[in-house]
Short mmCIF file of C-alpha atoms in Angstrom, two decimals:
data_model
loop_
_atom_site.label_atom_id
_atom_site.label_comp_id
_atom_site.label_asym_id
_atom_site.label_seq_id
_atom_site.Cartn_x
_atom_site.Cartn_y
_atom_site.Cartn_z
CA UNK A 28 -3.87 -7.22 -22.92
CA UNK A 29 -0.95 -10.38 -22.53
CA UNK A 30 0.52 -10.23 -19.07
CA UNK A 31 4.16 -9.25 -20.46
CA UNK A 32 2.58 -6.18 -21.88
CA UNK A 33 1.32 -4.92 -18.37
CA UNK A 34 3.80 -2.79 -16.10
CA UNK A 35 0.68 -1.56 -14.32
CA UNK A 36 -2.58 -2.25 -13.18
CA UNK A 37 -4.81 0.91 -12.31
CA UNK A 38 -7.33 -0.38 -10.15
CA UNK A 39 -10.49 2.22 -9.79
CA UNK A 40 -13.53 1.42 -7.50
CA UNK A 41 -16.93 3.37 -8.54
CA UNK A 42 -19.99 4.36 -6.76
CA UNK A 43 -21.93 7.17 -7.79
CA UNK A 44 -19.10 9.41 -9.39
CA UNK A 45 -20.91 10.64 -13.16
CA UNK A 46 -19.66 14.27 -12.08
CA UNK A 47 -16.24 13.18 -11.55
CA UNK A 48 -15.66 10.27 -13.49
CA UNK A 49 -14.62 11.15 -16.85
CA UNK A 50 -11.86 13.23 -15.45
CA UNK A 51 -10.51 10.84 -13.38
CA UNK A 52 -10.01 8.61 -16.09
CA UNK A 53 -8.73 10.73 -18.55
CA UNK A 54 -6.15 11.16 -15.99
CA UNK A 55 -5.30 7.69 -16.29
CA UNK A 56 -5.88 7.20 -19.84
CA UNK A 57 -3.13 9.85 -20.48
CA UNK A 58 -0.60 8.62 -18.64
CA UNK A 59 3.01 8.67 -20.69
CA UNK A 60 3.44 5.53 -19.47
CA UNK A 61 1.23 3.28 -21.93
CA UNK A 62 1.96 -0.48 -20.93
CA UNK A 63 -1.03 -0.11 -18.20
CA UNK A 64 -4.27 -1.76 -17.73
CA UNK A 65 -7.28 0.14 -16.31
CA UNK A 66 -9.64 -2.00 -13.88
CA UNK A 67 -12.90 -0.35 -13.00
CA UNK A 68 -14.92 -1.80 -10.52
CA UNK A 69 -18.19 -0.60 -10.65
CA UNK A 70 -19.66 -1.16 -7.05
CA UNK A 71 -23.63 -0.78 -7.70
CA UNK A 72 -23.96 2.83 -9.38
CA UNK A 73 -27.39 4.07 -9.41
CA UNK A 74 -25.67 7.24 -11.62
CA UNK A 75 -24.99 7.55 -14.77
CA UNK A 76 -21.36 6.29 -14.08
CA UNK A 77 -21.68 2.88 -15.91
CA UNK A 78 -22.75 4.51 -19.55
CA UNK A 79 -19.29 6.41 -19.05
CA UNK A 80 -17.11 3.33 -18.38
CA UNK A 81 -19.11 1.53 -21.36
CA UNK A 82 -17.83 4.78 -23.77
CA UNK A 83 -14.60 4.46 -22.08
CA UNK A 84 -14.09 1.08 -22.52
CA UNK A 85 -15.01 1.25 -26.32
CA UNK A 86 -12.33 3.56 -27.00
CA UNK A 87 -9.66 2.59 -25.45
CA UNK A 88 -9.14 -1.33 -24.78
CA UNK A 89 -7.01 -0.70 -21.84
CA UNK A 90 -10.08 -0.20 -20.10
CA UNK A 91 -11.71 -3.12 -18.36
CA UNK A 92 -15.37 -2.49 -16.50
CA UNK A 93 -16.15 -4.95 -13.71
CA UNK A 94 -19.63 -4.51 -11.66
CA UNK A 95 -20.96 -5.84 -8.50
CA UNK A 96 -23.55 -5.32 -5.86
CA UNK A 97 -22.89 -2.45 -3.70
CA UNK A 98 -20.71 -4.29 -1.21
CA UNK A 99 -17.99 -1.17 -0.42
CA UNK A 100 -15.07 0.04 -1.22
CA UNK A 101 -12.86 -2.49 0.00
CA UNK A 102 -14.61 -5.39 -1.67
CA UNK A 103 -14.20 -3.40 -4.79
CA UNK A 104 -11.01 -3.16 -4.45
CA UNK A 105 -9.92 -6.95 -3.41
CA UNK A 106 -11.81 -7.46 -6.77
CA UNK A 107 -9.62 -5.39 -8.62
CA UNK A 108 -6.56 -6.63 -7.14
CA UNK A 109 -7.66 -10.32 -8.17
CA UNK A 110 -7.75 -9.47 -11.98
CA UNK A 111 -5.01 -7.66 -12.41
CA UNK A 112 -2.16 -8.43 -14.69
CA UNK A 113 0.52 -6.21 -13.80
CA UNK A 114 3.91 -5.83 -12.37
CA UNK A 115 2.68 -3.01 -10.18
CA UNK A 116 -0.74 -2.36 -8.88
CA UNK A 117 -1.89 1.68 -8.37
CA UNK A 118 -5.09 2.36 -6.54
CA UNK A 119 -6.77 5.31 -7.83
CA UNK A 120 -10.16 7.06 -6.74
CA UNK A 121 -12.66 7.38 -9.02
CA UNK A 122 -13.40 11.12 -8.10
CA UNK A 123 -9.60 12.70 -8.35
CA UNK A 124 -6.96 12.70 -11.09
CA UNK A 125 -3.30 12.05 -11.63
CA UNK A 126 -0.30 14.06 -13.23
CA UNK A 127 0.45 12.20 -16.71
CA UNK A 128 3.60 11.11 -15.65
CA UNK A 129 2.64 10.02 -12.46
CA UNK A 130 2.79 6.16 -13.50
CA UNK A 131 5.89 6.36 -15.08
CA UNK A 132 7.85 8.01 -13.15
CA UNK A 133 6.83 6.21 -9.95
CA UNK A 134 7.23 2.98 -12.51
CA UNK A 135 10.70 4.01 -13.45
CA UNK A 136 12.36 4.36 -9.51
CA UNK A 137 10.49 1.02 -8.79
CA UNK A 138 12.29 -0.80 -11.62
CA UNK A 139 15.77 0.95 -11.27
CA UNK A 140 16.20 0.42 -6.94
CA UNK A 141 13.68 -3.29 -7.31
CA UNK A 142 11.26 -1.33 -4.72
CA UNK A 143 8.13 -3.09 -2.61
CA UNK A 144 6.67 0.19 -2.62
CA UNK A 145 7.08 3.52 -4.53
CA UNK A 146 5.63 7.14 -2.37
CA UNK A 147 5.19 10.07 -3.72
CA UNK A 148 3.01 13.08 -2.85
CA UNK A 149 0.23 14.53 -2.91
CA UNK A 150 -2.66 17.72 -2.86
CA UNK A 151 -6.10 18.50 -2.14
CA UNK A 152 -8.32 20.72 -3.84
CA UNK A 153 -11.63 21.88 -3.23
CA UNK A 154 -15.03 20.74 -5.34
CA UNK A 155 -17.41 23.63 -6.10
CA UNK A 156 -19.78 21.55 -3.72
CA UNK A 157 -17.52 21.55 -0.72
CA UNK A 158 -18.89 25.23 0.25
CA UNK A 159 -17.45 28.13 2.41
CA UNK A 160 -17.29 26.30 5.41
CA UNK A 161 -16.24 23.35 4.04
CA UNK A 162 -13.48 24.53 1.82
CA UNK A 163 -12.01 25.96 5.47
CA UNK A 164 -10.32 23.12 5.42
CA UNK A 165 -8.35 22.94 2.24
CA UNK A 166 -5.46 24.38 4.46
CA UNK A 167 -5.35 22.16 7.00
CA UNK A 168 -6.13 18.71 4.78
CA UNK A 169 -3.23 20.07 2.14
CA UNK A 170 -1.17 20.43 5.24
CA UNK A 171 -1.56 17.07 6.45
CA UNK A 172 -0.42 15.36 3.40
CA UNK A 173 2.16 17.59 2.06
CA UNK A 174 5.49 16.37 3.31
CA UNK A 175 8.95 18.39 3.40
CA UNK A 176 11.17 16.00 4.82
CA UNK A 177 14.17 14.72 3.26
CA UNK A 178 13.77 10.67 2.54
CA UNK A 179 16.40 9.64 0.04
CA UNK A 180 17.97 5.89 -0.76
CA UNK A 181 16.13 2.98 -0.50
CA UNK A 182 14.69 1.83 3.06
CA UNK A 183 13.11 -0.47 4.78
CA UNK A 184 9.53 0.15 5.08
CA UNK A 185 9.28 0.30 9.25
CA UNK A 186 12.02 2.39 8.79
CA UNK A 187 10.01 4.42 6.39
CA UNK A 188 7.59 4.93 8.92
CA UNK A 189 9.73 5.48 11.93
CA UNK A 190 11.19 8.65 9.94
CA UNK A 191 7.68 9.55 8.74
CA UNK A 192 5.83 9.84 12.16
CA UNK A 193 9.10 11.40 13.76
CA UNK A 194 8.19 14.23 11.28
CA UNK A 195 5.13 13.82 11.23
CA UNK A 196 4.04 13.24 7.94
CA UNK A 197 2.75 9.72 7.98
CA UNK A 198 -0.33 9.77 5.58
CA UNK A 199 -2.07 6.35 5.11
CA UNK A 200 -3.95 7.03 1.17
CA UNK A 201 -3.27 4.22 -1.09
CA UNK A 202 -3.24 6.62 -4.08
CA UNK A 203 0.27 7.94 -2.58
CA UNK A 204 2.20 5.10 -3.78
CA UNK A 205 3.05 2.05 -6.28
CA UNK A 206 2.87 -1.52 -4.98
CA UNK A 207 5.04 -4.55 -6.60
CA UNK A 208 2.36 -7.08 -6.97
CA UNK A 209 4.50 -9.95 -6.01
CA UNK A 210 5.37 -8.42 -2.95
CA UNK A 211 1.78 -7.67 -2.48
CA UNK A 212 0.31 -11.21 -2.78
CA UNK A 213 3.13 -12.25 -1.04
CA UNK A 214 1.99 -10.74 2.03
CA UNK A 215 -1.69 -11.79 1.99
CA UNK A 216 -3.22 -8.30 2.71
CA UNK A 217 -5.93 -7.13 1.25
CA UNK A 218 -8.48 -4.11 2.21
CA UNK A 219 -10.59 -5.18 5.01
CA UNK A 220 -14.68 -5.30 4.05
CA UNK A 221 -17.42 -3.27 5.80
CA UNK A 222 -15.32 -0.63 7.09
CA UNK A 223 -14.61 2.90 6.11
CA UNK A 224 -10.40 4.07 7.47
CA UNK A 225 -9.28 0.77 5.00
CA UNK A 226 -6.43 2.58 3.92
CA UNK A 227 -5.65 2.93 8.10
CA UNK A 228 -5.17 -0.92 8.17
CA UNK A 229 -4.25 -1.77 4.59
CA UNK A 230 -1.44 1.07 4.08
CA UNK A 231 0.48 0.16 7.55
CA UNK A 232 0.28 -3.76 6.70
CA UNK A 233 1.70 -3.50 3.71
CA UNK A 234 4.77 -0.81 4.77
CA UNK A 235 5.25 -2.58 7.72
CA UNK A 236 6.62 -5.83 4.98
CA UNK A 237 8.33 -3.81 2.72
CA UNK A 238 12.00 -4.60 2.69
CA UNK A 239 12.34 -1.85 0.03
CA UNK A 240 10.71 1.74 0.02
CA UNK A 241 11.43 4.76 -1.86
CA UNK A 242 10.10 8.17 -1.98
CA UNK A 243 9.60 10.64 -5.24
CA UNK A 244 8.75 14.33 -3.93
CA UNK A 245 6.96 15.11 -6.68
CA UNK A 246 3.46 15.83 -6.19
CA UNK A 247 0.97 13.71 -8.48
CA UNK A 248 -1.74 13.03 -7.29
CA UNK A 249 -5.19 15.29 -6.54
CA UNK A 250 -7.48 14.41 -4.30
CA UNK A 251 -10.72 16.17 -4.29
CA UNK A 252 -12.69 17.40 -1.07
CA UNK A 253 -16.72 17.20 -2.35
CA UNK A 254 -19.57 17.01 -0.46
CA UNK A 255 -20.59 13.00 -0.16
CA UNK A 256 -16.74 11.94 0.10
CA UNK A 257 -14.98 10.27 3.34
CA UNK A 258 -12.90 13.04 3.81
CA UNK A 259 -15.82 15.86 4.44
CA UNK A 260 -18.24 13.10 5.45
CA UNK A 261 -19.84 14.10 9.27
CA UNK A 262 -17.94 11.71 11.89
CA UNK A 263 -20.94 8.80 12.50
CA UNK A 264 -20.64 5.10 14.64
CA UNK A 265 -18.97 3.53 11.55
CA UNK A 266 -16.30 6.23 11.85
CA UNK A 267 -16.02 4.95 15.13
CA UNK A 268 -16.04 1.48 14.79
CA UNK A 269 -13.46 1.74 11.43
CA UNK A 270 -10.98 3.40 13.77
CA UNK A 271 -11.25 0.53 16.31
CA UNK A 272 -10.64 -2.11 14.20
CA UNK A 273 -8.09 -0.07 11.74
CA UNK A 274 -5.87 0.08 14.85
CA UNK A 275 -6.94 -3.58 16.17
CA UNK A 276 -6.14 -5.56 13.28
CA UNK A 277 -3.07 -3.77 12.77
CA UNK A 278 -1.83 -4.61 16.05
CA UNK A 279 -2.69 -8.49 15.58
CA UNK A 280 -0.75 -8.23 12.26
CA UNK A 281 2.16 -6.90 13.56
CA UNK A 282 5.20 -8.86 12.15
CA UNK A 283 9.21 -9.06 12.34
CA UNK A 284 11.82 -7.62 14.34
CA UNK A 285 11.83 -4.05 15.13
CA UNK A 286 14.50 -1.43 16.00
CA UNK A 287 13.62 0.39 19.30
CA UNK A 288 12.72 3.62 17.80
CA UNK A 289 10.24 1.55 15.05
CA UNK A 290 7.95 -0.43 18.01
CA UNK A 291 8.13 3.29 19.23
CA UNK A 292 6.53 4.60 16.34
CA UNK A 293 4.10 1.97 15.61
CA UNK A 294 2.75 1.81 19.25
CA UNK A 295 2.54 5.62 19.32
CA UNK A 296 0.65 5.48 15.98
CA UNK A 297 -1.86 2.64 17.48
CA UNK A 298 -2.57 4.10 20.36
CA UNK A 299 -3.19 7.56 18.48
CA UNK A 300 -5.46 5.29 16.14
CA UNK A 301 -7.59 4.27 19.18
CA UNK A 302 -8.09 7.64 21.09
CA UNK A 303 -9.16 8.82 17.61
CA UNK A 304 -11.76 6.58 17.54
CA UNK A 305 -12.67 7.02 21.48
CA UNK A 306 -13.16 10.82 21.13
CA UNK A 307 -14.92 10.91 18.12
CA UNK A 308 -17.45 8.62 19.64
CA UNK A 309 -17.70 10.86 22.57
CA UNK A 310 -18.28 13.41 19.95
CA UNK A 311 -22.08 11.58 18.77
CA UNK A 312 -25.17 11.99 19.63
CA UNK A 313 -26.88 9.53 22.18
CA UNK A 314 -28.82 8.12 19.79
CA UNK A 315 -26.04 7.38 17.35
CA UNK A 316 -24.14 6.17 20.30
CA UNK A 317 -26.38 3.58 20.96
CA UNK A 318 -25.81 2.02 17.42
CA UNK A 319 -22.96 0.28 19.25
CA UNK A 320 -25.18 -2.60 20.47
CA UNK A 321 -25.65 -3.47 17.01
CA UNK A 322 -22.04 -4.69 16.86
CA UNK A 323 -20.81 -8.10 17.04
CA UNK A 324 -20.34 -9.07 20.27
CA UNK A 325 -16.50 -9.57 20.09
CA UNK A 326 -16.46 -6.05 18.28
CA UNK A 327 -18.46 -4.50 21.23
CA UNK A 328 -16.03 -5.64 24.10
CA UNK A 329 -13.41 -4.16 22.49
CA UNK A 330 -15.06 -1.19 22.22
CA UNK A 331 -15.69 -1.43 25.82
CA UNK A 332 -12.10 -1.68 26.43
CA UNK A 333 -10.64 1.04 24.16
CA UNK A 334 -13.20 3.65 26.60
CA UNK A 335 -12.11 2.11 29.44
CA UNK A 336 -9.09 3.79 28.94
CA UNK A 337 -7.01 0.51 29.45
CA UNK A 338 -5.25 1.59 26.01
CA UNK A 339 -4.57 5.01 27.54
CA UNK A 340 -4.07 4.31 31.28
CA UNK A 341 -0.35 5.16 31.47
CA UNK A 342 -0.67 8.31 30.10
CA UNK A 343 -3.57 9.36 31.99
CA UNK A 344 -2.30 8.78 35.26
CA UNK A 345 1.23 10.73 34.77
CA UNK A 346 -1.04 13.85 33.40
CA UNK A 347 -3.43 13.74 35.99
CA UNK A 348 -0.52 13.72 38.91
CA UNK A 349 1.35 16.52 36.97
CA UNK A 350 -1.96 18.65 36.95
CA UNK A 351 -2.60 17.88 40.93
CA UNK A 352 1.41 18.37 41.28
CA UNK A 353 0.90 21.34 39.53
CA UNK A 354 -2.28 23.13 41.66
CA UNK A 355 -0.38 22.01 44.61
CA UNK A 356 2.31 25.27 44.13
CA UNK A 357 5.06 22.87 42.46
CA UNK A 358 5.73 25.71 39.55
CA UNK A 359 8.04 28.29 39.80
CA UNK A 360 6.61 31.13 42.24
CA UNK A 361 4.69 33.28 40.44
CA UNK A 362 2.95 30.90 37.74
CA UNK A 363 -0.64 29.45 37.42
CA UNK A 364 -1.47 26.04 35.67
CA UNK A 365 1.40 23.38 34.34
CA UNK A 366 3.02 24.43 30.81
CA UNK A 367 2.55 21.34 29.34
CA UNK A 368 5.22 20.89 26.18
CA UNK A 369 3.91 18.04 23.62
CA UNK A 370 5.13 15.50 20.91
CA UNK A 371 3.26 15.73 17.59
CA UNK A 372 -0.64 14.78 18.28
CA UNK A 373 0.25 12.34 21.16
CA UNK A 374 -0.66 14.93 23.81
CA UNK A 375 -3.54 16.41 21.78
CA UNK A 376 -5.32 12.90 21.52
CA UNK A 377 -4.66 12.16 25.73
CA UNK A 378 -5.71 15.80 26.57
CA UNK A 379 -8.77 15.79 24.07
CA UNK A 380 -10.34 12.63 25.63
CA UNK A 381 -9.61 14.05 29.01
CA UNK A 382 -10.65 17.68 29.12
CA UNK A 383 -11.24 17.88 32.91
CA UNK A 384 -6.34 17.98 32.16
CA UNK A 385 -6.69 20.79 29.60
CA UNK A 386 -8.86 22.46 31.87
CA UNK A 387 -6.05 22.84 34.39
CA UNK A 388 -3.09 23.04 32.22
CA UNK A 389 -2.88 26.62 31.47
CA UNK A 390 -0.67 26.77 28.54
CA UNK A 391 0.06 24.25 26.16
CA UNK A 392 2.81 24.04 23.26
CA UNK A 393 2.16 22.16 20.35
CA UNK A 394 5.75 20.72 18.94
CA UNK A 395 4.89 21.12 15.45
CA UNK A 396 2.81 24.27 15.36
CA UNK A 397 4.63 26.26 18.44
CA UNK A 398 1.28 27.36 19.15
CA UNK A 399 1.20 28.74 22.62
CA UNK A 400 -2.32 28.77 24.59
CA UNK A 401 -5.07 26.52 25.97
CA UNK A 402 -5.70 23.31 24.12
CA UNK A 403 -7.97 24.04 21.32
CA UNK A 404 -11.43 23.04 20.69
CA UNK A 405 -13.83 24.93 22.86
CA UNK A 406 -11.89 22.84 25.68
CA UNK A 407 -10.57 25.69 28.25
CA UNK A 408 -11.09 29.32 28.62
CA UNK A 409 -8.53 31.46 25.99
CA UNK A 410 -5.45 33.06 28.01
CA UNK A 411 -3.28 35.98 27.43
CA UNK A 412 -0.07 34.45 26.68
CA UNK A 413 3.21 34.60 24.73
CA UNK A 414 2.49 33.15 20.70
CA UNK A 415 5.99 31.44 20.96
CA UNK A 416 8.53 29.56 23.00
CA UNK A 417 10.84 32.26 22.39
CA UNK A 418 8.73 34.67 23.56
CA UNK A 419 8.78 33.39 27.22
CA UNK A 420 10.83 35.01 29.85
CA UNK A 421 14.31 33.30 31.03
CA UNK A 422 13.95 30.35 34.01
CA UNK A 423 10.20 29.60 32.39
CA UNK A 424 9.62 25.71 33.18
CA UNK A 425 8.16 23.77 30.71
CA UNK A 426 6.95 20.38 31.51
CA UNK A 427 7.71 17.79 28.82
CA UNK A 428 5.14 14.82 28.67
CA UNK A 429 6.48 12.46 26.41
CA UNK A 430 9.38 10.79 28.61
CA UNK A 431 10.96 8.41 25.77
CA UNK A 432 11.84 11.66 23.89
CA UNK A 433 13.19 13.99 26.85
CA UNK A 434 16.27 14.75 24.99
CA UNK A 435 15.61 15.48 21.96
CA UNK A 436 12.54 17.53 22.73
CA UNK A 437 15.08 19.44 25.63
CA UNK A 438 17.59 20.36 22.85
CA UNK A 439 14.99 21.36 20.20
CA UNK A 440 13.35 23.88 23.02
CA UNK A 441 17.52 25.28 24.28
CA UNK A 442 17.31 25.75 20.25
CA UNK A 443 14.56 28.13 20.17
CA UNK A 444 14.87 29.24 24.13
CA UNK A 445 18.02 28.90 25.88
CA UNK A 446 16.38 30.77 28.49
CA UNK A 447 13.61 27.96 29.49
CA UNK A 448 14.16 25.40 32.07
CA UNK A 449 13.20 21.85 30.99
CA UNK A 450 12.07 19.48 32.68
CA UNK A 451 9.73 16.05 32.58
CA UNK A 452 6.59 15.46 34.23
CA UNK A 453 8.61 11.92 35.63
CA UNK A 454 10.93 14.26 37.59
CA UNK A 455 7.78 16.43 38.78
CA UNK A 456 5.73 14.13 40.43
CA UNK A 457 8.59 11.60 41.16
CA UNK A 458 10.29 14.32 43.16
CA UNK A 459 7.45 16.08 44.51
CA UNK A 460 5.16 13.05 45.20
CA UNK A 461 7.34 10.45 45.45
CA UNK A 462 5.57 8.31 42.41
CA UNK A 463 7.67 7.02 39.20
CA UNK A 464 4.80 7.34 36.49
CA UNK A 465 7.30 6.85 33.34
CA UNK A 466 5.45 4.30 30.79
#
């Protein structure tokens, strides 16, 4: 297909897919929009998934087949990217499906407002192979990447992302949105090799450059939860190590000038990318632990410092003083334990990869969920307690941990409550103990 011809390139890497395949690319195949070009990358099948890109290929000449040694995802991808033609590049998974307008529409706001990158939503549905306890999790994954915020105009993509983790719907799939392919070469990313958690690094590089971002609500894209995929895949060492260096090269390609509220954002989201990482290792086996050693050296002593708890020293100390200010009789006469109010999954991470905090705090309120009650888990003993903040009794102190936010937090809580006293773990131990521990 000639270059002017192409509005977009589909790039879709394969491994191992037969069961899924053909609907995927029907999906694409059907698109309304017809000025597209269809790069498969087949990344060492062992399947049957090559004969259907062959038969694919033959009937439609939109479709292009590339193979290669198994080399991953990522290299897959890069490949992709490198042959493609188009004004806009779309990554697509070879084992979900898109709405037939999808492409269009998402084509049609990027050419009207000149957009970097186009979002738009998505769902997740459950395989037949995901089973009972697997499919438990439909809920929570479709809650994770549906978003209900309001995010009209045209933006700037840190601002973007500032507005996205402040509601808490910052999702990092490259199947959620259209990239301008000069924009993209422009930057020099590409998907980092011999990880898994690509998108982690590859989807924050590339909004952190954007200059122009919109946002469709519409959902159109499925992604499937099977048995064999990332998403229900049991957390092992390369979890681990994808985490580390997801947030680690992020950090060393941070670039430009940031409002305030943005370096906010993105060092929340880093440091939230690195306690992920720290507590699912914690999580392994021994013996899977020890896989570590088989790192490169440099990769190792980071590791090293990420469970340290360098990253996370701050935040440990002020908890750890609120939970001693807190046994020492600090509370209100009459209470037992530190109500501990938190910011999104900021205080889940710190408390997670310090139990011995949860432990002691006897009620905790998650800001998104209002759920009221030990920190979740198996981490703490279940309490009899109130489901909601407006559900406590009038003069009730809540501590509030994250100090940048104080206000807001305060006036979302008087919103629900008007009865609850506020206050910030700063002002308990600074008071009480005569320490400063804001960070």
């Amino acid at each position: 297909m000639a270059h002017e011809c192409v509005l977009v390139s589909v790039i879709i890497p394969i491994y191992d897919v037969e069961p899924y395949l053909s609907e995927c690319l029907d999906s694409v195949c059907r698109q309304s929009l017809k000025d597209i070009e269809i790069i498969c990358v087949d990344d060492g099948s062992a399947d049957g998934s090559v004969q259907i890109l062959h038969e694919y290929s033959k009937r439609d000449s939109r479709v292009r087949v590339v193979r290669q040694e198994h080399q991953g995802q990522s290299v897959a991808r890069n490949k992709g990217l490198a042959l493609a033609e188009g004004k806009y590049i779309y990554f697509c998974d070879s084992d979900d499906y898109l709405e037939p307008e999808a492409l269009q529409a998402a084509c049609a706001r990027a050419e009207r407002d000149r957009l970097d990158m186009a979002f738009f939503n998505l769902d997740v549905f459950a395989d037949e192979t995901a089973g009972k306890v697997d499919s438990r999790r439909i809920l929570d994954e479709a809650g994770y990447f549906r978003r209900s915020g309001a995010y009209p105009g045209i933006m700037g993509g840190s601002e973007f992302f500032c507005l996205l983790r402040r509601q808490d719907e910052y999702t990092c799939t490259v199947c959620q949105y259209l990239l301008r392919r000069e924009f993209l070469l422009g930057t020099g990313v590409k998907f980092y090799p011999g990880i898994i958690h690509e998108d982690e690094l590859f989807t924050l590089q590339c909004l952190l450059r954007a200059t122009r971002v919109g946002y469709l609500p519409q959902v159109f894209y499925h992604r499937r939860m099977r048995r064999g995929s990332d998403i229900l895949s049991k957390v092992g060492i390369e979890d681990v190590r994808g985490c580390l260096l997801a947030a680690v090269m992020n950090i060393k390609g941070l670039r430009g000038e940031y409002t305030a509220a943005e370096q906010e954002a993105v060092a929340e989201y880093l440091l939230s990318c690195l306690r992920v990482g720290r507590n699912r290792y914690r999580s392994l086996p021994e013996q899977e632990q020890r896989k570590v050693r088989e790192w490169p050296l440099a990769e190792q002593l980071l590791f090293r410092l990420v469970m340290q708890g360098e990253v996370l020293r701050p935040e440990m100390e002020r908890l750890q003083e609120a939970c001693r200010a807190a046994q020492a009789g600090m509370e209100r006469p009459g209470q037992e334990g530190l109500l501990i109010y938190g910011v999104g999954a900021h205080l889940y991470d710190v408390l997670e990869s310090q139990p011995e905090l949860a432990r002691q705090a006897s009620r905790i309120f998650d800001k998104d969920r209002q759920k009221l009650g030990t920190f979740v888990a198996g981490i703490g003993s279940p309490v009899e307690a109130p489901t909601s903040l407006a559900e406590l009794e009038a003069g009730t102190v809540v501590y509030i941990s994250a100090i940048r936010y104080f206000d807001a937090i305060a006036a979302d809580i008087a919103a629900i409550n008007g009865g609850i006293v506020c206050k910030s773990i700063d002002e308990l131990c600074g008071e009480r103990c005569g320490h400063n521990l804001s960070c």
